[in-house]
PDB file of C-alpha atoms in Angstrom:
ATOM      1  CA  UNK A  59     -21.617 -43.756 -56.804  1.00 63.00           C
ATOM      2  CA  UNK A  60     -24.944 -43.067 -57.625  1.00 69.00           C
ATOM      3  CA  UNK A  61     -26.856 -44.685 -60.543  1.00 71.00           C
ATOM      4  CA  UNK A  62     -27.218 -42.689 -63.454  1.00 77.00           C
ATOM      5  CA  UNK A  63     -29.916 -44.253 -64.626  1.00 81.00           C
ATOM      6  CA  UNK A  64     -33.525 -42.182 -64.426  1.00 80.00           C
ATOM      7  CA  UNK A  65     -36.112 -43.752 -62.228  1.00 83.00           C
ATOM      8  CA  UNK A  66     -39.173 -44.183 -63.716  1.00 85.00           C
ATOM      9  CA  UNK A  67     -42.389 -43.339 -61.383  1.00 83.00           C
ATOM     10  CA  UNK A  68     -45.656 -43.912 -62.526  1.00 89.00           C
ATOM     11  CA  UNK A  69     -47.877 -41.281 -61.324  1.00 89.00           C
ATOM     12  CA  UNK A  70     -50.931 -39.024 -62.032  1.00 92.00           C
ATOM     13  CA  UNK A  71     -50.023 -35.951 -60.131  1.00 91.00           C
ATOM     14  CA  UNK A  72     -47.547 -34.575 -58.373  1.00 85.00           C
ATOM     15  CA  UNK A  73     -48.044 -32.378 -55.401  1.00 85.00           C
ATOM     16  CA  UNK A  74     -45.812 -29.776 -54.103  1.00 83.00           C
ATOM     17  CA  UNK A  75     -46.045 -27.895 -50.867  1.00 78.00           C
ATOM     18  CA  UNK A  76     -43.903 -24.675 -51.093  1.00 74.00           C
ATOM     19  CA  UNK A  77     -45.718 -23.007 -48.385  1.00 73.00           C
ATOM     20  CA  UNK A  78     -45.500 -25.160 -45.461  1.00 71.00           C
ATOM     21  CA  UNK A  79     -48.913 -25.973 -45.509  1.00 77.00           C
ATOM     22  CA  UNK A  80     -48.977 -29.293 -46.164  1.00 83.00           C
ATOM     23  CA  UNK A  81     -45.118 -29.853 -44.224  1.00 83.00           C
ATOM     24  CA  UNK A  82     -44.376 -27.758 -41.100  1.00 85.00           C
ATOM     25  CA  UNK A  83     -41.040 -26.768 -42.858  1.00 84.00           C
ATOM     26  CA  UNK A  84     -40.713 -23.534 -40.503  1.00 88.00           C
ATOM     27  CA  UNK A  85     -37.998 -24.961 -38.401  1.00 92.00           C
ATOM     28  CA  UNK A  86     -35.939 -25.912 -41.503  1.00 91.00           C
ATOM     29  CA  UNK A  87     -36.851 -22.401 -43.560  1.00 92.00           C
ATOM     30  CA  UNK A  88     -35.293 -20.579 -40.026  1.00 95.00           C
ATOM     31  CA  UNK A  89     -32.178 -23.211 -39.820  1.00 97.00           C
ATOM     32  CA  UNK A  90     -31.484 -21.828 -43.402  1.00 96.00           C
ATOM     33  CA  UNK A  91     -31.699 -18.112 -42.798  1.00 97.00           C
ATOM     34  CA  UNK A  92     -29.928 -18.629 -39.485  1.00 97.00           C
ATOM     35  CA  UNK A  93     -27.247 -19.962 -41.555  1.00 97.00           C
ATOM     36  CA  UNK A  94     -27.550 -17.266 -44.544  1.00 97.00           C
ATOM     37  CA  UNK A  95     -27.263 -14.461 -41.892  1.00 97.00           C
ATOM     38  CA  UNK A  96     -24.325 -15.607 -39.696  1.00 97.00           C
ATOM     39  CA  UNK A  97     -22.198 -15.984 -43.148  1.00 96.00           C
ATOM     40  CA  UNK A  98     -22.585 -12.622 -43.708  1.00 94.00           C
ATOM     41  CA  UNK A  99     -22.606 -11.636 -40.221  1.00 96.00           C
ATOM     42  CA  UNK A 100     -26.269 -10.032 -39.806  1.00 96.00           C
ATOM     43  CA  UNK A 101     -28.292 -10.844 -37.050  1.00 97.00           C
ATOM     44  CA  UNK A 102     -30.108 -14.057 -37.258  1.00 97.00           C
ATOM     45  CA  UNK A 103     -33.022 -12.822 -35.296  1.00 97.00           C
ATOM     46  CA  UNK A 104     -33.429  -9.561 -37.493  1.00 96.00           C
ATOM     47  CA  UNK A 105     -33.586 -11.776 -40.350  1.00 96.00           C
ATOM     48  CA  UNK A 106     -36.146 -13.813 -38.661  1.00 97.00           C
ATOM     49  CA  UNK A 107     -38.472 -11.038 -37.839  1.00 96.00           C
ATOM     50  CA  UNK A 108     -39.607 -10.329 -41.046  1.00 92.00           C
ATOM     51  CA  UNK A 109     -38.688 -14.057 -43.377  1.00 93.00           C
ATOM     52  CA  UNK A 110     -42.253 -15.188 -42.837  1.00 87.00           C
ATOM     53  CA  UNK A 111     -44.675 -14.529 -45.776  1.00 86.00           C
ATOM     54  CA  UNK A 112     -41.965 -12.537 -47.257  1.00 91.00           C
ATOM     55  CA  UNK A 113     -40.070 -13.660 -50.666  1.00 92.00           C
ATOM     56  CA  UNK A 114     -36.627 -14.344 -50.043  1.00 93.00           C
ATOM     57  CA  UNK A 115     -35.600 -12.171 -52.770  1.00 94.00           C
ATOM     58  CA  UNK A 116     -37.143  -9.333 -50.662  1.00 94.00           C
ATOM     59  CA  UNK A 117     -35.964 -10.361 -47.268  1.00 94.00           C
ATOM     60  CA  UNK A 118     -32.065 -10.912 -49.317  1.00 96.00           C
ATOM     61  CA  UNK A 119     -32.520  -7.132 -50.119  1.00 95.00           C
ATOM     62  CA  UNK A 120     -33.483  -5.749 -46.821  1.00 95.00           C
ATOM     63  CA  UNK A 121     -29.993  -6.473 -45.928  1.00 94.00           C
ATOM     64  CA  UNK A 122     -27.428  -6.209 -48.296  1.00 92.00           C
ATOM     65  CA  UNK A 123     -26.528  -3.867 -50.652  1.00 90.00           C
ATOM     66  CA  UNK A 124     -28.295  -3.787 -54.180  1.00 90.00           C
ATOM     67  CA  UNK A 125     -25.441  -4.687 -55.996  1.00 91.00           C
ATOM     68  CA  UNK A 126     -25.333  -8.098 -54.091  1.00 88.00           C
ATOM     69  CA  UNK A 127     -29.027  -9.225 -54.261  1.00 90.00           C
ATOM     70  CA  UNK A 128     -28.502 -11.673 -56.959  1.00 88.00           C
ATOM     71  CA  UNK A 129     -24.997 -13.266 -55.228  1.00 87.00           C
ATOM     72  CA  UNK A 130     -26.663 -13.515 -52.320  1.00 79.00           C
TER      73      UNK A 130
END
């Protein structure tokens, strides 16, 4: 069981790399919408044309129906 406890970390900043810049996360961003797209059985590489510099709320709305953006 994990410790409930909060961990305190001393620090001065805290850096964040959302983009990949820092971390090569493409292969990991790609697993994910391979995985998003088979579950809802849309072509993985369709998806993967057009994930790249896109917001995933955008690329989410390119293929499903407006009504199930948010769900999605």
């Amino acid at each position: 069981m994990p410790d409930p406890a909060p961990t305190h970390l001393p620090a001065d900043a805290v850096l964040l790399d959302n983009d990949g810049v820092l971390v090569d996360s493409k292969a990991a961003g790609e697993a994910a919408w391979r995985v998003w797209a088979a579950r809802r059985g849309i072509d993985p590489e369709a998806v993967l044309a057009g994930v790249h510099g896109v917001r995933s709320r955008e690329t989410v709305a390119r293929f499903v129906a407006p009504e199930l953006v948010e769900a999605a």
